[in-house]
Coordinates of C-alpha atoms in Angstrom, one line a residue:
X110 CA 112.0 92.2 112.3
X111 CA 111.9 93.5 115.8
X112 CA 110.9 90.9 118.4
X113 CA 108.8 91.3 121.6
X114 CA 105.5 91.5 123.3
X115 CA 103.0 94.0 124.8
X116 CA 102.8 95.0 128.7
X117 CA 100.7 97.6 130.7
X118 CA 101.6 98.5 133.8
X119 CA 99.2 100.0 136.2
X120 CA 97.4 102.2 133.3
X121 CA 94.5 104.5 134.0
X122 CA 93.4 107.0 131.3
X123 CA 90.1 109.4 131.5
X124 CA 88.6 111.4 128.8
X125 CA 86.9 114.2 129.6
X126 CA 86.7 113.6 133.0
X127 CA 85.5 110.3 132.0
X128 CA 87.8 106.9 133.6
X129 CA 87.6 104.6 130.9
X130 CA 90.9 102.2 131.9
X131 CA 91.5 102.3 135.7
X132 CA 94.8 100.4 136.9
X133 CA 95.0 98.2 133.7
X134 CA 97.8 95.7 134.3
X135 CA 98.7 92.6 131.3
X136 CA 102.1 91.2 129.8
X137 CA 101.4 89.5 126.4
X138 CA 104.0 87.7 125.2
X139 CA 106.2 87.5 121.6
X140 CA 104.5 85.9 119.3
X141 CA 101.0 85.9 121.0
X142 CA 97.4 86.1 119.3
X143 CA 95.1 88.0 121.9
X144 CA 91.5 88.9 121.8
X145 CA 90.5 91.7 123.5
X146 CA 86.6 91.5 124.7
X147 CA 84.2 93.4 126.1
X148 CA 80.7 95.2 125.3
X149 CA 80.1 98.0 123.2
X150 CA 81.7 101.3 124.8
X151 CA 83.8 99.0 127.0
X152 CA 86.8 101.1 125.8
X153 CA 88.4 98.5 123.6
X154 CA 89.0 101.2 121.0
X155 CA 91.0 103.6 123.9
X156 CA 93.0 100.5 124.9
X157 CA 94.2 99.4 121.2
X158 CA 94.7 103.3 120.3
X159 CA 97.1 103.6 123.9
X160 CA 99.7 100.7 122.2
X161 CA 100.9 103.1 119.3
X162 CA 100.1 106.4 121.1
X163 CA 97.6 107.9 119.5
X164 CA 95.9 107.9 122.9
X165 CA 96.8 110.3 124.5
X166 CA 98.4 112.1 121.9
X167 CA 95.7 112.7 119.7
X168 CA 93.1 112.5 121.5
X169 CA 93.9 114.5 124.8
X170 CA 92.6 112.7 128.2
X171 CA 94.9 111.7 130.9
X172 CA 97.2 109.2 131.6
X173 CA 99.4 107.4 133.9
X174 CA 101.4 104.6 134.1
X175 CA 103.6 102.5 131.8
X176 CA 103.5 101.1 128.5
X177 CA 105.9 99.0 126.7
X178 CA 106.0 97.3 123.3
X179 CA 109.3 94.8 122.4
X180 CA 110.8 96.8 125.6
X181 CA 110.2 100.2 124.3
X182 CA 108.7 102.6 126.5
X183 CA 105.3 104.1 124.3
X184 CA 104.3 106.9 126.3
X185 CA 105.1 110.1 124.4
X186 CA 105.7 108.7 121.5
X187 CA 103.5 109.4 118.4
X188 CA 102.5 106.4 116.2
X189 CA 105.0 107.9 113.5
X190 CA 107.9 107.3 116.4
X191 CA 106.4 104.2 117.1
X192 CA 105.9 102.9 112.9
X193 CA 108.7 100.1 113.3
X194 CA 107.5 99.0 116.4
X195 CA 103.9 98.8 116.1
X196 CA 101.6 98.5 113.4
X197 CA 97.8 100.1 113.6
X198 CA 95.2 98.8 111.7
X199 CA 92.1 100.4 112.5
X200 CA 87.8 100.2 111.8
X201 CA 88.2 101.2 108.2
X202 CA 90.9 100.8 105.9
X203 CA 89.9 102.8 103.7
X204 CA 89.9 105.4 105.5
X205 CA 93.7 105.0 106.6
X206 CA 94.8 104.9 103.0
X207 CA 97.1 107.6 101.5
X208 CA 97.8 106.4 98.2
X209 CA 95.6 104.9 95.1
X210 CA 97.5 101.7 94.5
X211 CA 98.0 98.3 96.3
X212 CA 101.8 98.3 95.7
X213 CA 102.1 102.2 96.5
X214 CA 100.4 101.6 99.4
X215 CA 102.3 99.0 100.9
X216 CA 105.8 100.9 99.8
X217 CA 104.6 104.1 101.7
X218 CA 105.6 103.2 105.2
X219 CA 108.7 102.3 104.2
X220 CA 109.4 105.4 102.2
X221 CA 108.5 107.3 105.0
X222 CA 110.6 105.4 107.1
X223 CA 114.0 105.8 105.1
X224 CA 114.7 102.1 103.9
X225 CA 116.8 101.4 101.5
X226 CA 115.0 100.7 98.0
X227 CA 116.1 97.1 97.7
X228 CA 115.1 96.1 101.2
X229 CA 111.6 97.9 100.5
X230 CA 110.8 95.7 97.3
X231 CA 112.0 93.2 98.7
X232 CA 110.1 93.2 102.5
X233 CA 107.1 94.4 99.9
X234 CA 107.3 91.0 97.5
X235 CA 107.1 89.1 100.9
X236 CA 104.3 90.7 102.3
X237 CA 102.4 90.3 98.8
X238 CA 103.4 86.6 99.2
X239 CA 102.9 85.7 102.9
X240 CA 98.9 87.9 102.6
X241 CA 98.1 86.3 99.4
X242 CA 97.9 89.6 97.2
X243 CA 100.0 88.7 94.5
X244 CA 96.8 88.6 92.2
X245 CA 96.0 92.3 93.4
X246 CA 99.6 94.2 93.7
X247 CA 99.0 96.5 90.5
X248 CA 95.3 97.2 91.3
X249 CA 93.4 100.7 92.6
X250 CA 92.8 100.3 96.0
X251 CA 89.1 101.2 95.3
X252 CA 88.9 98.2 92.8
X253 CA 89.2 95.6 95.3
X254 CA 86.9 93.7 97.9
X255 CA 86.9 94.8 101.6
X256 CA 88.2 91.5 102.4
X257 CA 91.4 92.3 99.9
X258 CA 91.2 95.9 101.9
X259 CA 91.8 94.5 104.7
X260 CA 94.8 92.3 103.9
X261 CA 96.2 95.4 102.1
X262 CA 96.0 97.1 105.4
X263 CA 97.3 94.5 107.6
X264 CA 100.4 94.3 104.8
X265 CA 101.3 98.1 104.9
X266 CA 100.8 97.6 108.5
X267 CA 103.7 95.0 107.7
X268 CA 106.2 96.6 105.5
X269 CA 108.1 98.4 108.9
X270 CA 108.3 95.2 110.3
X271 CA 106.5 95.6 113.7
X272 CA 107.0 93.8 116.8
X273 CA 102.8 94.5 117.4
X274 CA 100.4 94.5 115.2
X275 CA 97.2 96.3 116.4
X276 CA 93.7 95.3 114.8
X277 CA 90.2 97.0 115.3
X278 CA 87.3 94.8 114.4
X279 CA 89.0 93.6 111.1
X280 CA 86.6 91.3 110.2
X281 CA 83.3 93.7 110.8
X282 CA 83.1 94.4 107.1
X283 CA 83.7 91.0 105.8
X284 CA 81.4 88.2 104.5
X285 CA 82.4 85.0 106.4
X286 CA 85.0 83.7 103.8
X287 CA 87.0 86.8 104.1
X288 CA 86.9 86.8 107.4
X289 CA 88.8 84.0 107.4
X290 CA 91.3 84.7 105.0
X291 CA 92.2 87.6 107.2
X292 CA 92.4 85.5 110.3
X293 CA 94.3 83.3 108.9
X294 CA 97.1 85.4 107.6
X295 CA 97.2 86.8 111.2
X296 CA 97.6 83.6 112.2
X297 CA 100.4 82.8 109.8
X298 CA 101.8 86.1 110.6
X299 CA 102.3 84.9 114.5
X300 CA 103.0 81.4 114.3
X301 CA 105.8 81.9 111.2
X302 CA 107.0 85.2 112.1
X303 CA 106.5 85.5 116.1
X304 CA 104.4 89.0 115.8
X305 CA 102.4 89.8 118.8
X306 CA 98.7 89.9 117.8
X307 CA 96.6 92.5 119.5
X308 CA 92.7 92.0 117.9
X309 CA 88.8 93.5 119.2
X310 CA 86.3 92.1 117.7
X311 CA 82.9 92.0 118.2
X312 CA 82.0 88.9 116.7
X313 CA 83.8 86.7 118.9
X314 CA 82.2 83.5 117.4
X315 CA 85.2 84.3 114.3
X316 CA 87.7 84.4 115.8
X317 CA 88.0 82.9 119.4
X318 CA 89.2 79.8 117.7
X319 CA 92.6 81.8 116.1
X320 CA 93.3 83.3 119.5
X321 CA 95.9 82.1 122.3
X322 CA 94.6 84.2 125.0
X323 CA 91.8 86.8 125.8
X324 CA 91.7 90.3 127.5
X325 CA 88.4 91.0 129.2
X326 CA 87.8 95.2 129.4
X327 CA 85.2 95.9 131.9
X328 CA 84.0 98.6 134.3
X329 CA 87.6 100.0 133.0
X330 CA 89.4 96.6 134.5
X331 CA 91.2 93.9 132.9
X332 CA 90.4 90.2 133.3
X333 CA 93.1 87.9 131.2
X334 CA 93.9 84.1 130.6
X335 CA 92.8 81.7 128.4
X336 CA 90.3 82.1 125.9
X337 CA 87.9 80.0 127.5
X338 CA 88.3 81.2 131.1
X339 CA 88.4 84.4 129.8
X340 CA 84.7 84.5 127.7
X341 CA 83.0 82.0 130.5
X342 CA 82.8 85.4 132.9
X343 CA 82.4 87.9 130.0
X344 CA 79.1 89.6 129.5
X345 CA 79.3 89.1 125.5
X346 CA 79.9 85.6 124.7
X347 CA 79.6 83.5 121.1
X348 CA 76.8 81.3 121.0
X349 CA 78.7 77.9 121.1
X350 CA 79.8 79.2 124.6
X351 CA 75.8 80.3 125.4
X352 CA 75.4 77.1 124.5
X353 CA 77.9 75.4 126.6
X354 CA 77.0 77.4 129.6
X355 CA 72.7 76.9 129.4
X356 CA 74.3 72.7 128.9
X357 CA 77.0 72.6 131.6
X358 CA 79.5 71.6 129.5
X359 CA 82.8 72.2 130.9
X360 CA 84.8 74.5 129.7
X361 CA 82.7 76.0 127.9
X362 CA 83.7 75.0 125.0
X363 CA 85.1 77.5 122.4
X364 CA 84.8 76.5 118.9
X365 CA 82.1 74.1 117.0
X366 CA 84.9 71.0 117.5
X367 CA 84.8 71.1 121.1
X368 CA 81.0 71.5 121.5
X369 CA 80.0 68.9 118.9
X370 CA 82.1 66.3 121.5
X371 CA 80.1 67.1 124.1
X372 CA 76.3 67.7 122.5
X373 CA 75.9 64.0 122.0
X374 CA 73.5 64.0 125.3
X375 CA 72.0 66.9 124.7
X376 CA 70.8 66.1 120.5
X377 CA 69.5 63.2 122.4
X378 CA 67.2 65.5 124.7
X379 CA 65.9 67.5 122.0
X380 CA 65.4 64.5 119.5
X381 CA 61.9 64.5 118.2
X382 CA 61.2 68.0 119.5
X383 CA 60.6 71.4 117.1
X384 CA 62.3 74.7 117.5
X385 CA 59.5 77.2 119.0
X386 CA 57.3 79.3 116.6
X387 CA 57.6 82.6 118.1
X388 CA 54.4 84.2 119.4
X389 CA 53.1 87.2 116.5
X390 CA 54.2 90.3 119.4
X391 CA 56.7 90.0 122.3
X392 CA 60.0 89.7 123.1
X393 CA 60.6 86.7 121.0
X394 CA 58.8 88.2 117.9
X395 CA 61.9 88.4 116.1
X396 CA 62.5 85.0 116.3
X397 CA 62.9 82.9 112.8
X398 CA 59.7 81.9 111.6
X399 CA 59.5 80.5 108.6
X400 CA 56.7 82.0 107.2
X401 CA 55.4 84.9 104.4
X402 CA 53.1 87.1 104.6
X403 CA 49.8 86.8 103.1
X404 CA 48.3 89.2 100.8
X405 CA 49.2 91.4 97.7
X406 CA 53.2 91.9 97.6
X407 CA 54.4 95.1 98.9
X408 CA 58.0 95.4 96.9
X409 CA 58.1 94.1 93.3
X410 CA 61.1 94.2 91.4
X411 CA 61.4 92.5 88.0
X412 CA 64.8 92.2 86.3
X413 CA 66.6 94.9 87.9
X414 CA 70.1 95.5 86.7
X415 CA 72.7 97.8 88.5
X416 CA 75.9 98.6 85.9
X417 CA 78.9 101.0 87.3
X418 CA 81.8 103.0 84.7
X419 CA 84.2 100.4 83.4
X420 CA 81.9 97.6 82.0
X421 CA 81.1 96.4 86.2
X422 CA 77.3 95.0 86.6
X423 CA 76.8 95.0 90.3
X424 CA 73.0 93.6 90.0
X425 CA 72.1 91.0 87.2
X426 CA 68.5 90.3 86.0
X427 CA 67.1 90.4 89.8
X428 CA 64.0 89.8 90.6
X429 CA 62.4 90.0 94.1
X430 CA 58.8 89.8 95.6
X431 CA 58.2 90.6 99.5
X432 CA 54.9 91.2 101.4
X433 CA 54.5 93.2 104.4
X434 CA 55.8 92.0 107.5
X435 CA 58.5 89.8 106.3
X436 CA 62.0 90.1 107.6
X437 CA 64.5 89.4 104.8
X438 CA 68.3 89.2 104.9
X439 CA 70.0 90.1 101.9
X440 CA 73.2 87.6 102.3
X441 CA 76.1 87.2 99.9
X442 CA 79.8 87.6 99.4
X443 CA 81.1 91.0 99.5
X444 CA 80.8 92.5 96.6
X445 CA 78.2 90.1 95.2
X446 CA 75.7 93.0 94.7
X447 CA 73.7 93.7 97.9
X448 CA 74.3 97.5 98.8
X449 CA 74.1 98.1 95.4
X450 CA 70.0 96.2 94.9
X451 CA 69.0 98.1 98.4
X452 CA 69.7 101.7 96.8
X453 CA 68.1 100.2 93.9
X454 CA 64.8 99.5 95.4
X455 CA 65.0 102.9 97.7
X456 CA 64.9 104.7 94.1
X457 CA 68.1 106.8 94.7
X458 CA 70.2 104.6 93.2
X459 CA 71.2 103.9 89.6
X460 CA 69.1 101.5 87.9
X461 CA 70.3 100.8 84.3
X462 CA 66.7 98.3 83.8
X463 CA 64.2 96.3 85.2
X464 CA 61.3 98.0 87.2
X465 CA 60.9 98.3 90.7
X466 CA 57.5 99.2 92.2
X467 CA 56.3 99.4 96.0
X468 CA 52.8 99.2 96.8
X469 CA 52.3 100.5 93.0
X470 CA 54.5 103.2 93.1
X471 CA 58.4 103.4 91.7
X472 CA 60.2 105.2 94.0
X473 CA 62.9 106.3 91.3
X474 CA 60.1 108.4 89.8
X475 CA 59.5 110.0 92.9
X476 CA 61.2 113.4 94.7
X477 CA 63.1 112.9 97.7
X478 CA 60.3 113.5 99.8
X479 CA 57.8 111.5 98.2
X480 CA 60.2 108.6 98.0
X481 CA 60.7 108.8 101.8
X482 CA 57.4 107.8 102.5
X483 CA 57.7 104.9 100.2
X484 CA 61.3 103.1 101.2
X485 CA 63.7 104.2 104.0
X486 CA 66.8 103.1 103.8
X487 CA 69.6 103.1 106.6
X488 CA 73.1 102.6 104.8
X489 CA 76.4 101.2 106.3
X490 CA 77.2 104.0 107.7
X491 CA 74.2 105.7 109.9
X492 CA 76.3 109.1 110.8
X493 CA 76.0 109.4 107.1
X494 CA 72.1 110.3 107.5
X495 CA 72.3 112.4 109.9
X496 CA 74.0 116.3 109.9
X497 CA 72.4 118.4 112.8
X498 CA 74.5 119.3 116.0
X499 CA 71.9 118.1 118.6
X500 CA 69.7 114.7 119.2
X501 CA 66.9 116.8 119.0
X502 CA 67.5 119.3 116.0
X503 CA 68.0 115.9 114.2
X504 CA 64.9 114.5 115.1
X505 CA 63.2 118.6 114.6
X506 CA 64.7 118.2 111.2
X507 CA 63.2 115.0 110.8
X508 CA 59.7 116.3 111.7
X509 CA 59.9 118.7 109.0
X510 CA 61.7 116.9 106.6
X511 CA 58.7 113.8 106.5
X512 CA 56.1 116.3 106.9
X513 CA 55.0 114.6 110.3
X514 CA 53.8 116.3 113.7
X515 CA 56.5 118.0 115.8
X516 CA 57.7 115.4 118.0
X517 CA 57.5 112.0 116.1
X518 CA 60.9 111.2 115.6
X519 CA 61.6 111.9 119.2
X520 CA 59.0 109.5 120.2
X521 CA 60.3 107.1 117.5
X522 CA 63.4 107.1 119.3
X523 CA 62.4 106.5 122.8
X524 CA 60.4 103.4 121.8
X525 CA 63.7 101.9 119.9
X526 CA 66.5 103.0 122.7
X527 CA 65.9 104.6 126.5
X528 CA 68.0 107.8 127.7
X529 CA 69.4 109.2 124.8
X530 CA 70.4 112.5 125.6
X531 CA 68.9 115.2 123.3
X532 CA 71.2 117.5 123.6
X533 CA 74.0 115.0 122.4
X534 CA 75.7 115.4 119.2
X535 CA 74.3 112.7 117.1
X536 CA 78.7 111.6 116.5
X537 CA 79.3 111.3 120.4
X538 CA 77.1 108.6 120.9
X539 CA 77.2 105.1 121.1
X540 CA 76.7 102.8 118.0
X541 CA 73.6 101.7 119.3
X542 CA 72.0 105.0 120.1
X543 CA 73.5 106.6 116.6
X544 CA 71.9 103.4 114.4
X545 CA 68.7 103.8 116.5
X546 CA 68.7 107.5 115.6
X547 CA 69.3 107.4 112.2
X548 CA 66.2 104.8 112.3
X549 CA 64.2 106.7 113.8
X550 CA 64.9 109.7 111.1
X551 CA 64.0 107.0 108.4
X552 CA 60.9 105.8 110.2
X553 CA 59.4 109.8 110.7
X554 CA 58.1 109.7 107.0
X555 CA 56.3 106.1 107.6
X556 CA 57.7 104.1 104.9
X557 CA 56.3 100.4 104.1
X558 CA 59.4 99.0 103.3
X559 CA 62.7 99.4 105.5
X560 CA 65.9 98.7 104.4
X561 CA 69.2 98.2 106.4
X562 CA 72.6 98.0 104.9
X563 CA 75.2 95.7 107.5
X564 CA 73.3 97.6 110.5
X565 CA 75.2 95.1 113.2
X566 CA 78.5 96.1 112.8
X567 CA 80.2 97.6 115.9
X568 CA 77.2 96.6 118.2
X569 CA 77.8 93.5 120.4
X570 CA 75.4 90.8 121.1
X571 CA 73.0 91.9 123.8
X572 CA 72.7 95.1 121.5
X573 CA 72.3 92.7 118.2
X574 CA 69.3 91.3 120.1
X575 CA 67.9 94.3 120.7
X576 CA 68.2 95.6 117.4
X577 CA 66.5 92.4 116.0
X578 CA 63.5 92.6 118.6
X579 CA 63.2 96.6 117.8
X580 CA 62.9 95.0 113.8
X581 CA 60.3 92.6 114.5
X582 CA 58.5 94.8 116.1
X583 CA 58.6 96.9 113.0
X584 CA 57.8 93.9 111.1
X585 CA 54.8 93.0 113.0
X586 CA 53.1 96.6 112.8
X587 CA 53.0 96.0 108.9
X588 CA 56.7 96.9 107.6
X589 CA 58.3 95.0 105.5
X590 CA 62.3 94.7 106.5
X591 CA 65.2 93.8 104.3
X592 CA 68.4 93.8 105.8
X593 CA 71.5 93.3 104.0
X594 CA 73.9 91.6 106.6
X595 CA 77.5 89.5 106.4
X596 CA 76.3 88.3 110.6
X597 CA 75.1 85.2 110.3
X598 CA 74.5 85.0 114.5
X599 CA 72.3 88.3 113.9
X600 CA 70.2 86.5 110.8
X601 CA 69.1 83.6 112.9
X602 CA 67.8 85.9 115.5
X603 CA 66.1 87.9 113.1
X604 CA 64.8 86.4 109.7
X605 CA 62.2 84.8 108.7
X606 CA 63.6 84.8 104.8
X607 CA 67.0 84.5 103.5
X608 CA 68.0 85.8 99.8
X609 CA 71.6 84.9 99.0
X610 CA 73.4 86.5 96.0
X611 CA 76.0 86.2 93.9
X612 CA 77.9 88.0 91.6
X613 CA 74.4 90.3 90.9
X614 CA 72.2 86.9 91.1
X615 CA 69.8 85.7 93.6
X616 CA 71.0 82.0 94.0
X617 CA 69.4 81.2 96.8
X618 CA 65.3 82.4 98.0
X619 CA 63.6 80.8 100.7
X620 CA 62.6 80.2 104.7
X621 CA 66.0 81.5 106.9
X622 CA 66.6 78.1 108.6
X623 CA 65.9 76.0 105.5
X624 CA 68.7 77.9 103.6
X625 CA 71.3 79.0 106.4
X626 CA 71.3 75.3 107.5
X627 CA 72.1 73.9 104.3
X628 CA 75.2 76.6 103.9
X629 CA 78.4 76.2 105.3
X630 CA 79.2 79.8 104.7
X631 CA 75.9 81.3 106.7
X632 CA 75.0 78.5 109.0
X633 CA 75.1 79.8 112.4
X634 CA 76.7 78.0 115.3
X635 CA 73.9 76.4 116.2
X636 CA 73.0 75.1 113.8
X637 CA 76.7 73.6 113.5
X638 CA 76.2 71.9 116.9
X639 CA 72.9 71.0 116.8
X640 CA 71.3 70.6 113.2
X641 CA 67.8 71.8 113.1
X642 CA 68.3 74.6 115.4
X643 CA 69.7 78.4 115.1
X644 CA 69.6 80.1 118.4
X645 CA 70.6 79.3 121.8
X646 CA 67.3 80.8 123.1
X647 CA 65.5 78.3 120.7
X648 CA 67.0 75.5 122.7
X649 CA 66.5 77.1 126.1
X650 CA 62.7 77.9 125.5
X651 CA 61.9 74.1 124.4
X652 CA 64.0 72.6 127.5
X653 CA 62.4 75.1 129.9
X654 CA 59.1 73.7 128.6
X655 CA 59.7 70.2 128.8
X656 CA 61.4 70.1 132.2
X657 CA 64.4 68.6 130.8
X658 CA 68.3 69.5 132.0
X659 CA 70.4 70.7 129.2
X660 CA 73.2 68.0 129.8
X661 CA 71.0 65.6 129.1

């Protein structure tokens, strides 16, 4: 296996006119695990994409100075020149696939690549062993889990035997168990074969604990060092290092070990005292509040089972009962059922039994249009809902398309996100504007019950928080929201309920920070730290009020 690390020197690249890295300069060394931060549209993307070439040379833009992997210059190279030298995992693995089966898969690179037969099966055996697919290796691709996806990727990544290996938020689409599984191959994969880890991620409280060093992208500049140093000036930060920073804890500490040894002072401080009740409206009013609403339920589904081609039952005997403005989060496992109950309860997808109604209605026996006004439902994807060439033919189409007055979907959308420009292609803009848009699409035709499928992923946390106070805002003018979500850090700002499932069952139903805090797998870190509590602004609000310093 080739040997050697990563190094920029002086790098600026613009897009359209557009700087996005100016005079990026970093040397990571053989066998390093780096996290590269930085907020949403940062660039991270660009950066990672610039290590195996296919920025600039698929992408167009400019660029100028040097890049060098294991030695090698990359500049002019295409990511086939550059397959034994650096391996590209990317957003979704799916998507990168070219062939049907796990063992085919992980063969093709090396086919391509000209090595010898017996080398392949045998660097392909290895892989199987060292990622833990041994279980999988004779299994369709679209069989397995997206944690098993993503180790699949990561392995055909592999098979050339790549000084680099280049990751994209590989954890975005994985419940917290998976997540680890695939961090800790990676870290397997540096400490036990010396590979040079390159890895973005938005959801820094995963894996800041794997890395060995951090990147900081912003304004187009590069900030590197430790992890700590590193996240202590970033503007997206975990909550253990909020936590450490509203505390004064030095460091700030990283991961839920190093806080824990210094929050002794500070449980003392808030011993005796109750996380706030957030106020009805206001910033705050998505806050976790333990509560239901009162009244007649608005969504009533009674033994609802979901069964795919080939004897697989998705949803088991579910049954679920929510009143208008609760916020629910639909937690699980992947592949424990969720996506496939939301497009249950919308009414366009398959139901095999069990009866769904909302507010009296089931929206399975409605058309399209009548079904819009009953259940809205925003899937993983949110480019998937929307096909116009312009911000506002989107939001015209909209109009027509919920039978509401010109102009409400516009309006929808400038009270969820400011300056999004309407002459935009709805696919050029930021993850935040596109998810707000295709919201705002769902919301034209009024429904009472909202439904989000994994509606964080790609957004970083100051945009997490906005989406969460743009959903109890919903929630408080009367909607009911149900979000199905693998971010535990987004469900304690947003919940006020928590449904767990597994394999098609509801196994867990109840207030959000009675059931996170009793899970390992969805207990924010917070709640790790501090028991009791789920958010650093929960702890901030109560100190502010009692006068007290956060050190204790």
């Amino acid at each position: 296996m080739n040997r050697g690390g990563i190094a920029f020197a002086n790098v600026t690249f613009a897009y359209a006119g557009k700087p996005v890295l100016d005079d990026v300069s970093f040397d990571l060394p053989e066998g390093e695990f780096c996290l590269l931060v930085g907020s949403t549209g940062a660039g991270k993307s660009t950066l990672l994409k610039a290590v195996n070439g296919l920025v600039p040379q698929f992408t167009g833009g400019t660029m100028h100075g040097r890049i060098t992997v294991a030695g090698r210059e990359v500049r002019g190279r295409t990511p086939a020149d550059l397959a034994d030298l650096v391996g590209y995992v990317g957003q979704d693995p799916l998507a990168g696939f070219v062939t049907d089966e796990v063992e085919r898969e992980l063969a093709y690179t090396a086919e391509q690549l000209g090595i010898d037969p017996a080398a392949m099966r045998k660097r392909v055996t290895e892989i199987v062993d060292l990622l833990g697919l041994a279980d999988v290796r004779d299994r369709d691709l679209a069989a397995l889990s997206s944690g098993q996806r993503q180790r699949v990727a990561i392995g055909a990544a592999l098979v050339a035997g790549p000084a680099a290996l280049i990751l994209d938020e590989p954890t975005s689409a994985l419940d917290p168990t998976a997540a680890d599984e695939v961090l800790s191959a990676l870290h397997r994969l540096v400490h036990d074969l010396g590979v040079t880890v390159l890895l973005a991620e938005h959801r820094l409280e995963r894996v800041a604990q794997y890395a060995d060093s951090a990147l900081l992208l912003n304004g187009g500049k590069v900030t590197a060092g430790p992890v700590g140093e590193v996240l202590a000036v970033s503007p997206v930060a975990p909550p253990v290092v909020e936590l450490g920073r509203l505390a004064g804890w030095p460091g700030p500490p990283v991961t839920i070990r190093e806080a824990r040894r210094h929050a002794a002072g500070l449980r003392d401080t808030l011993a005796g005292l109750l996380p706030p009740a957030p106020p009805i409206n206001g910033p705050r009013a998505s806050r976790s509040r333990n509560r239901t609403a009162a009244g007649p339920p608005l969504l009533e589904a009674r033994g609802v089972h979901v069964d795919y081609p080939g004897g697989v039952r998705a949803v088991n005997g579910v049954n679920l009962l929510a009143g208008r403005s609760e916020r629910i989060a639909l937690m699980g496992r992947n592949g424990s059922g969720k996506s496939s109950l939301l497009w249950a309860l919308q009414g366009t997808g398959k139901r095999s039994s069990g009866a769904v109604t909302i507010g009296g209605a089931d929206p399975a026996a409605r058309k399209p249009a009548e079904r819009r006004t009953l259940a809205g439902l925003v899937p993983a994807e949110a480019a998937d809902l929307l096909y116009a060439e312009t911000v506002r033919a989107e939001c015209e189409g909209a109009d027509d398309d919920g039978r509401a007055p010109a102009g409400t979907c516009a309006k929808i959308l400038a009270d969820l996100v400011e300056d999004v420009d309407d002459q935009a292609h709805p696919r050029d803009l930021s993850e935040g504007q596109r998810l707000a848009l295709a919201l705002a699409v769902t919301l034209t035709a009024a429904p009472p019950l909202l439904l989000l499928d994994e509606p964080t992923r790609g957004l970083d946390y100051p945009a997490k928080a906005a989406l969460a106070a743009r959903l109890g805002r919903l929630a408080d003018a009367g909607h009911c929201v149900v979000v199905s979500t693998h971010d535990v850090e987004f469900c304690a700002e947003f919940a006020s309920r928590v449904v767990i499932l597994s394999d098609g069952e509801v196994v867990a139903d109840g207030p959000a920070r009675q059931i996170v805090a009793a899970s390992p797998m969805f207990a924010p870190q917070v709640a790790k730290v501090l028991p009791g509590w789920l958010t650093v602004g929960e702890v901030a609000e109560v100190l502010g009020e009692t006068g007290d310093d956060a050190d204790g």
